[in-house]
Every structure is written in structure tokens, then in C-alpha cells.
PDB file of C-alpha atoms in Angstrom:
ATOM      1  CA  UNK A1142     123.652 111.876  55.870  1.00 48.00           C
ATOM      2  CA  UNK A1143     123.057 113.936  58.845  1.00 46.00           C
ATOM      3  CA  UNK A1144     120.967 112.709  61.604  1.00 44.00           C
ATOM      4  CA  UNK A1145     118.489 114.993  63.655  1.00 47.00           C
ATOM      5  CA  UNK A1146     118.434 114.162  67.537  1.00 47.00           C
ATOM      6  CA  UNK A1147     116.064 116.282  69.893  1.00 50.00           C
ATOM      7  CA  UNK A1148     118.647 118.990  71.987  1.00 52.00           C
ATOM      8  CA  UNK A1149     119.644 117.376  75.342  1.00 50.00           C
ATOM      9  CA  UNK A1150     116.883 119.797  76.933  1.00 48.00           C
ATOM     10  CA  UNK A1151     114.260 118.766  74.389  1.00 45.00           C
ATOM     11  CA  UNK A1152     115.173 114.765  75.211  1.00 45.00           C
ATOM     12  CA  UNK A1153     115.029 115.732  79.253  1.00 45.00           C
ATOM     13  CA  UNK A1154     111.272 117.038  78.507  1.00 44.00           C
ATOM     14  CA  UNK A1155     110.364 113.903  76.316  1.00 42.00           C
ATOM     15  CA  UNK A1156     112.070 111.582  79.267  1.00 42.00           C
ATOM     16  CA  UNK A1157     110.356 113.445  81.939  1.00 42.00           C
ATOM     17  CA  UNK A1158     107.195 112.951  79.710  1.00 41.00           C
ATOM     18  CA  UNK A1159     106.833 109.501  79.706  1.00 41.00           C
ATOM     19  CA  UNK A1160     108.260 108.762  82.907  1.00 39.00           C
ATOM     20  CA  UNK A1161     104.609 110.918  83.874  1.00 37.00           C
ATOM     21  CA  UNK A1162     102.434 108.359  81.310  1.00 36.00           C
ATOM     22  CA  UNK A1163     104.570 105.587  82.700  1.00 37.00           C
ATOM     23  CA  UNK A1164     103.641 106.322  86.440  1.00 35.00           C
ATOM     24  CA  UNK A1165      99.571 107.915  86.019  1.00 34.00           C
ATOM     25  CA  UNK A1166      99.213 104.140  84.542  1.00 35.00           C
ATOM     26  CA  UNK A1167     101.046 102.661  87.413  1.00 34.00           C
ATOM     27  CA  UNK A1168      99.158 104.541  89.800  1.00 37.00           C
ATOM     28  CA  UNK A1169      95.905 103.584  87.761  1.00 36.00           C
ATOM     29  CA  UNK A1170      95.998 100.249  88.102  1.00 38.00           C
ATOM     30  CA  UNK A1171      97.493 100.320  91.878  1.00 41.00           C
ATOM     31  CA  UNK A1172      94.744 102.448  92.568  1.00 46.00           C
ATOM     32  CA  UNK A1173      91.427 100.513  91.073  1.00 50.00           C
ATOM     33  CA  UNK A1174      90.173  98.355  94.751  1.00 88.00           C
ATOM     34  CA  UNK A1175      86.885  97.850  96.483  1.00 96.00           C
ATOM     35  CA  UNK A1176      85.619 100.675  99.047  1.00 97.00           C
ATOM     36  CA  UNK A1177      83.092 100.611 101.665  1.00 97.00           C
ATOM     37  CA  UNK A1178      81.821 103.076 103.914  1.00 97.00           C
ATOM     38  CA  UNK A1179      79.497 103.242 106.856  1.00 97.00           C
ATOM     39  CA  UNK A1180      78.321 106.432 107.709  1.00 96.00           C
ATOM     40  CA  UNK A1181      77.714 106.486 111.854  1.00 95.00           C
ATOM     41  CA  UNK A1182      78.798 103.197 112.282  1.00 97.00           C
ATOM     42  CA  UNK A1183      79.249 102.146 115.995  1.00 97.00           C
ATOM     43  CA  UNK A1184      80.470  99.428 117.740  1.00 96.00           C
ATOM     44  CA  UNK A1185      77.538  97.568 119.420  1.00 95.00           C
ATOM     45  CA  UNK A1186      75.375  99.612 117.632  1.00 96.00           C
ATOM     46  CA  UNK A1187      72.899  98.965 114.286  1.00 95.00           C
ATOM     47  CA  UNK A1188      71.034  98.305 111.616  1.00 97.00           C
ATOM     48  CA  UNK A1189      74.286  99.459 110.143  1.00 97.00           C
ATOM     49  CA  UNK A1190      74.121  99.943 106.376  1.00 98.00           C
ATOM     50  CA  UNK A1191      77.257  99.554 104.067  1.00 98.00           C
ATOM     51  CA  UNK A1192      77.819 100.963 100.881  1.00 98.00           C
ATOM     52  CA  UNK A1193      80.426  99.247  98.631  1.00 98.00           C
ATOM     53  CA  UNK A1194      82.016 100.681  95.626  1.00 97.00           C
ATOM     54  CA  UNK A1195      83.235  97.682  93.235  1.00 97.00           C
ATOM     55  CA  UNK A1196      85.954  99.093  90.418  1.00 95.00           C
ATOM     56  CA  UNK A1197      85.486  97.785  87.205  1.00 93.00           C
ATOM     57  CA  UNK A1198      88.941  96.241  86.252  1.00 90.00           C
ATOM     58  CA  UNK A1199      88.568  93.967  83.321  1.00 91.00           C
ATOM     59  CA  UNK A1200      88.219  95.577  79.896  1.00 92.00           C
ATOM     60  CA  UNK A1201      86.756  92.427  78.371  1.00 95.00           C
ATOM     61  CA  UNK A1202      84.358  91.431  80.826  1.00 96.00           C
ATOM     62  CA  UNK A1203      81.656  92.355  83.196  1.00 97.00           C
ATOM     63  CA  UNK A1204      80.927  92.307  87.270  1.00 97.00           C
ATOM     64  CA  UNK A1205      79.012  88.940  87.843  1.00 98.00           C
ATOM     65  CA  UNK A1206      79.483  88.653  91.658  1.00 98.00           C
ATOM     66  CA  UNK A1207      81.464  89.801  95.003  1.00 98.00           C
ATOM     67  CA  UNK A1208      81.842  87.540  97.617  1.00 98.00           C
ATOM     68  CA  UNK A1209      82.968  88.710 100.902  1.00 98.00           C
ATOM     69  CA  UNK A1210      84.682  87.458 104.316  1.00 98.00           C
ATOM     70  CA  UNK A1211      82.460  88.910 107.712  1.00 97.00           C
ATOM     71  CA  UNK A1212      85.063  90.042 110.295  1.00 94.00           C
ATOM     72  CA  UNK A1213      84.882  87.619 113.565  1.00 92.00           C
ATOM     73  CA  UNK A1214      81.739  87.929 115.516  1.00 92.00           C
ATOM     74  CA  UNK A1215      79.377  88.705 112.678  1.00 95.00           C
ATOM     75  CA  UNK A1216      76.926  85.502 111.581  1.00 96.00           C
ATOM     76  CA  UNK A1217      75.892  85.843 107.863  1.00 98.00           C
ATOM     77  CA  UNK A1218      72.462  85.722 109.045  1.00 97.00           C
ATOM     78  CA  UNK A1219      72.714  88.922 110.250  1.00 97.00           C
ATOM     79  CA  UNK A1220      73.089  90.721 106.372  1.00 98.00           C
ATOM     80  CA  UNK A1221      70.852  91.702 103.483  1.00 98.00           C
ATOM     81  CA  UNK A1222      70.743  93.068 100.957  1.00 98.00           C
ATOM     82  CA  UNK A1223      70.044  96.691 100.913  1.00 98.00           C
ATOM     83  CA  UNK A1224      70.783  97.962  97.104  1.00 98.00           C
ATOM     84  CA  UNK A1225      72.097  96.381  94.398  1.00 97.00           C
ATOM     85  CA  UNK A1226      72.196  96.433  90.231  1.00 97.00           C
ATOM     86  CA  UNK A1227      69.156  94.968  88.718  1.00 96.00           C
ATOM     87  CA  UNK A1228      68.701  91.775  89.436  1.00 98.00           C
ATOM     88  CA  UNK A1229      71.173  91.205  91.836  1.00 98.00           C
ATOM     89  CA  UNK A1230      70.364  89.017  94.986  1.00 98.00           C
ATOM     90  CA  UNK A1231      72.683  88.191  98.298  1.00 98.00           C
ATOM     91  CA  UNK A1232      72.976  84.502  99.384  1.00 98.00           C
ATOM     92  CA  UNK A1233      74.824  83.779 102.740  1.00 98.00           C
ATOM     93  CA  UNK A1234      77.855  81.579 102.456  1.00 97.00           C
ATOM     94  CA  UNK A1235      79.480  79.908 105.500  1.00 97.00           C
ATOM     95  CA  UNK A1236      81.696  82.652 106.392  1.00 97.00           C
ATOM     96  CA  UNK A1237      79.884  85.911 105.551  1.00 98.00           C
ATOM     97  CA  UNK A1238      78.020  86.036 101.513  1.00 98.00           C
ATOM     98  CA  UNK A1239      77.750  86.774  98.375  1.00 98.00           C
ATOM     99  CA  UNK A1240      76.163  89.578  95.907  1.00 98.00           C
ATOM    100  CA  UNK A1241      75.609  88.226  92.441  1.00 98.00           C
ATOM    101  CA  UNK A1242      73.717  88.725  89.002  1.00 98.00           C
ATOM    102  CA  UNK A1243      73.972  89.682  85.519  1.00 98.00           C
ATOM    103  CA  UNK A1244      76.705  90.641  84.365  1.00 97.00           C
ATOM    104  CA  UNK A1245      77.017  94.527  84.253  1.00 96.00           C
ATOM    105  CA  UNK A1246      78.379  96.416  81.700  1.00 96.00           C
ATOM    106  CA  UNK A1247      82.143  96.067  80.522  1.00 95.00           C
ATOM    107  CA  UNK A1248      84.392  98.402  82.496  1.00 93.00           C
ATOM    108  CA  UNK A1249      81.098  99.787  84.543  1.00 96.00           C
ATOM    109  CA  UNK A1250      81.712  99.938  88.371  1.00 96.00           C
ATOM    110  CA  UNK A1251      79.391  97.206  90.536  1.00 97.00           C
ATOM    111  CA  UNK A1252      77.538  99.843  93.708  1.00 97.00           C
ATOM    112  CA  UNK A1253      75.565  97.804  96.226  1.00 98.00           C
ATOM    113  CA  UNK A1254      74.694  98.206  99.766  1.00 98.00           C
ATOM    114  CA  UNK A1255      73.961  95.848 102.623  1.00 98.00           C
ATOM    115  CA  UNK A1256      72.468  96.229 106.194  1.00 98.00           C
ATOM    116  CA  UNK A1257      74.041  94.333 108.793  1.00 98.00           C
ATOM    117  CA  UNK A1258      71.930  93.893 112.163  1.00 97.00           C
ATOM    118  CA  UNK A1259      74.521  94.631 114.885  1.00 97.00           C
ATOM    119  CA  UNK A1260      77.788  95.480 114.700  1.00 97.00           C
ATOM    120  CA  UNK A1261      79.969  93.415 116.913  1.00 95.00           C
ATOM    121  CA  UNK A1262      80.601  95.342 121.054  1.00 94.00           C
ATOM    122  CA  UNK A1263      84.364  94.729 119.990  1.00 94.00           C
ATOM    123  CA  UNK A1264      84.552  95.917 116.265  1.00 94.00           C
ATOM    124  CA  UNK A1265      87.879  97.416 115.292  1.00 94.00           C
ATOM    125  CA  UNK A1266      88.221 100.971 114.417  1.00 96.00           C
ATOM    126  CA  UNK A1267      89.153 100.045 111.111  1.00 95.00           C
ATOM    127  CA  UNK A1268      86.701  96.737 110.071  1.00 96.00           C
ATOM    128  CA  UNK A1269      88.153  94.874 107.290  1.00 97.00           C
ATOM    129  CA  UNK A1270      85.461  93.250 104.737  1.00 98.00           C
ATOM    130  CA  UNK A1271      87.957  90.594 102.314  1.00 98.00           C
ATOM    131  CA  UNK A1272      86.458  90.568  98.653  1.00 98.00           C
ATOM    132  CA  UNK A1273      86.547  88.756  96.057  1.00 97.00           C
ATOM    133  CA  UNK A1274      85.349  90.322  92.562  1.00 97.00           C
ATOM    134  CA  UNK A1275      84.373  87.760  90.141  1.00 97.00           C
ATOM    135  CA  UNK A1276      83.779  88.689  86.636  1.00 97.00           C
ATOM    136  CA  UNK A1277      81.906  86.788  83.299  1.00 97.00           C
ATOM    137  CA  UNK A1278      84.931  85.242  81.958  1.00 97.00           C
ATOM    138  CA  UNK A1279      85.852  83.656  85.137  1.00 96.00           C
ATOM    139  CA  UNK A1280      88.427  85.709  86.131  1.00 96.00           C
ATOM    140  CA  UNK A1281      88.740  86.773  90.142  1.00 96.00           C
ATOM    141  CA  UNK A1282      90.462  89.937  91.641  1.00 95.00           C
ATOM    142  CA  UNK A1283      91.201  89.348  95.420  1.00 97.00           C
ATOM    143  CA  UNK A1284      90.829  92.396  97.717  1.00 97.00           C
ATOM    144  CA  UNK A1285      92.068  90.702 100.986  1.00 97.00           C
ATOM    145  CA  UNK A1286      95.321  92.022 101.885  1.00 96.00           C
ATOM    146  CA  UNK A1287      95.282  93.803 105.572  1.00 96.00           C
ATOM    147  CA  UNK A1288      97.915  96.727 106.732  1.00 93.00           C
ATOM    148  CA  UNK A1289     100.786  95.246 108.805  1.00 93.00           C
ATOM    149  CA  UNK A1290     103.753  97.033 109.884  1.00 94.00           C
ATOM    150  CA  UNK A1291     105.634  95.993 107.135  1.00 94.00           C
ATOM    151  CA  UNK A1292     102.945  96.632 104.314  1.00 93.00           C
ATOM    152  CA  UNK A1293     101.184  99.497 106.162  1.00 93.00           C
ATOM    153  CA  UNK A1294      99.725 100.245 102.340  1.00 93.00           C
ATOM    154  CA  UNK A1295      99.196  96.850 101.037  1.00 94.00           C
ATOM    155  CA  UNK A1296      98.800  96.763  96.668  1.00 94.00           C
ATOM    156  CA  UNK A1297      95.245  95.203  97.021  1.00 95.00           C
ATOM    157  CA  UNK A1298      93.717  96.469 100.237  1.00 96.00           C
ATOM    158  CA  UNK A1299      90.538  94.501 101.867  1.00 97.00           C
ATOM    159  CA  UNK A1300      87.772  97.413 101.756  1.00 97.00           C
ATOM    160  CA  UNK A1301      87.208  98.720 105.278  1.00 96.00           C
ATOM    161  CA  UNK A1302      84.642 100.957 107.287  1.00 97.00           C
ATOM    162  CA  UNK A1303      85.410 102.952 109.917  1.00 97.00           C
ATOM    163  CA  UNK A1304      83.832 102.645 113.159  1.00 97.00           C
ATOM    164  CA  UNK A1305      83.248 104.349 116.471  1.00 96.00           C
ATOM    165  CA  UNK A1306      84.002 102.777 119.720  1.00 95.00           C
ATOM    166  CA  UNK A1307      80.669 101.319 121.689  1.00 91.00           C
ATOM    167  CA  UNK A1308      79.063 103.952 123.348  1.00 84.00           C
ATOM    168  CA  UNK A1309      79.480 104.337 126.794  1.00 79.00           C
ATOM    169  CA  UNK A1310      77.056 102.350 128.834  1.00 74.00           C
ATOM    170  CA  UNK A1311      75.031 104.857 130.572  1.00 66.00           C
ATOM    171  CA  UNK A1312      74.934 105.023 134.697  1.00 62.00           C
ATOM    172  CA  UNK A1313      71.836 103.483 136.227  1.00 63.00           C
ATOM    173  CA  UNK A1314      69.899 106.041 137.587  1.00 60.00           C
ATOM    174  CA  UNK A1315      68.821 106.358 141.371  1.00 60.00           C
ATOM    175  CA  UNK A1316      65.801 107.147 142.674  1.00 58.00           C
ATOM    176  CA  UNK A1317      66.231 109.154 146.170  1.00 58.00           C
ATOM    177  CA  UNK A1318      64.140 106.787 148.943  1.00 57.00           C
ATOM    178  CA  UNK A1319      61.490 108.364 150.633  1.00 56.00           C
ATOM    179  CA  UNK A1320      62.139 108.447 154.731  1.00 57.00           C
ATOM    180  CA  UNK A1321      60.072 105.865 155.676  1.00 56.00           C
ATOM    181  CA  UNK A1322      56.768 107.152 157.507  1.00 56.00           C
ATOM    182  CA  UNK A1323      56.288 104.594 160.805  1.00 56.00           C
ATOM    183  CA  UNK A1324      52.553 104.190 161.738  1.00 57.00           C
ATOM    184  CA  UNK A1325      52.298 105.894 165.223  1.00 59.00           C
ATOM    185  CA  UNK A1326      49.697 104.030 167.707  1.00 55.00           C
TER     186      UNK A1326
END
């Protein structure tokens, strides 16, 4: 019996093939996270709103909450919610709060936004916002690693807005004095 095997440059296409499938689902999954953005956001400077982007990861179970960490110098007091999936509400938790509901849809992406009084005089250029994704079976995805040297591109980032250094405090202005007019006798 004579066996059939794919030519050597038939098996290099079919290796080269899968290696592709192998890494687009690698890079899938490494790629699914949390993002927020902040568009004109300035140190010292607000209402500030934040939009967050929450990826759907489970394929059995929906988005029921996301619970996130306030960088230093922010009180949860100063957050609400600006936009959220039906039903949603925000509740403050001792070190920043939480967006919850119903559950979305399986494998549908959670989009909120939330206003934040005053960003902090010292905010960092890059203003990490740890998050935790719960979802209805109980399950958690933690989105709370920060860039170090080391790990400059950590495998599940903390979402994190961008923002502008505190504007420049502007230079009191002078008023010329008038000479002063002495009354003549």
C-alpha cells in the first residue's frame, strides 16, 4: 500500500498555516482588555467624563458588573454615572466604585461612561483605572496589571486615560498706579 504525504512545499504551506490560526487566537485572547478614554482631560481640570469599553470575554455568560480602583487623590464621591446599559446604576465603594446591572447579552461588550469632578493637580500622564469585570456565573477577569520596566506591555493591562499636564497658572495682572494728585493749599 502506498501512502500519499503532501510535497515538502505543500507541508511548509499547511505548517505556516496553522502556525497563522495558532497565533490570530493567541493574539485574540491577549488582546480582549478594558479601555478608557478621556477626551481633553487635564490635570487640575474637570467635569472630566470617561468612556470605558468593557470586552466581552466569557462565551457562557454575561457582563453583570465592573468595579474599579480611583488612582490616589480621587474620593469616590467625586464620580457618577454618566452612561450606562439599561438599568445599570454606580455605587461608591471605599476605594473608588462600582457599575452594575443585568446581565447583558452573552459575548456583548459592557460601554459606560462616568464624570469625575476634578481631576487630581498631580495626575499622571498616563492615569491607570484597575478593573475588575465580573460576569453572571461568578467568574472575575482582573485588569490591574501596570507597565514596569520589566513588563512595559503587561498581558492584562489596567485601562488608562491620557492626560495633559495642569495648565499653567496664569500671571496676576497689574494695574499701572495712577501718580498720586497732592491737594495744593
Amino acid at each position: 500500500m502506498t501512502r500519499l504525504l503532501p510535497r515538502p512545499s505543500h507541508r511548509a504551506a499547511l505548517t505556516a498555516a496553522a502556525a497563522t490560526v495558532m497565533v490570530s487566537v493567541s493574539d485574540a485572547s491577549a488582546a480582549a482588555h478594558v479601555e478608557a478614554t478621556a477626551e481633553g482631560a487635564r490635570a487640575g481640570a474637570g467635569p472630566v467624563v470617561i468612556a470605558f469599553t468593557v470586552e466581552a470575554e466569557s462565551s457562557t455568560a454575561g457582563i453583570v458588573g465592573v468595579k474599579t480602583q480611583l488612582p490616589a487623590g480621587l474620593p469616590p464621591s467625586s464620580v457618577s454615572l454618566a452612561s450606562g446599559p439599561d438599568g445599570w446604576v454606580l455605587t461608591p465603594t471605599s476605594d473608588g466604585y462600582e457599575v452594575a446591572g443585568p446581565a447583558i447579552a452573552t459575548g456583548v461588550d459592557a460601554e459606560f461612561g462616568i464624570t469625575i469632578a476634578k481631576l487630581p493637580a498631580d495626575a499622571a500622564p498616563e492615569t491607570p483605572f484597575k478593573t475588575l469585570v465580573r460576569y453572571s456565573d461568578g467568574t472575575e477577569d482582573a485588569w490591574i496589571e501596570l507597565p514596569t520596566a520589566d513588563s512595559p506591555e503587561p498581558a492584562n493591562p489596567a485601562p488608562a486615560i491620557t492626560v495633559a499636564p495642569a495648565a499653567a497658572p496664569s500671571a496676576p495682572t497689574t494695574t499701572p498706579l495712577s501718580p498720586s494728585v497732592s491737594p495744593t493749599a
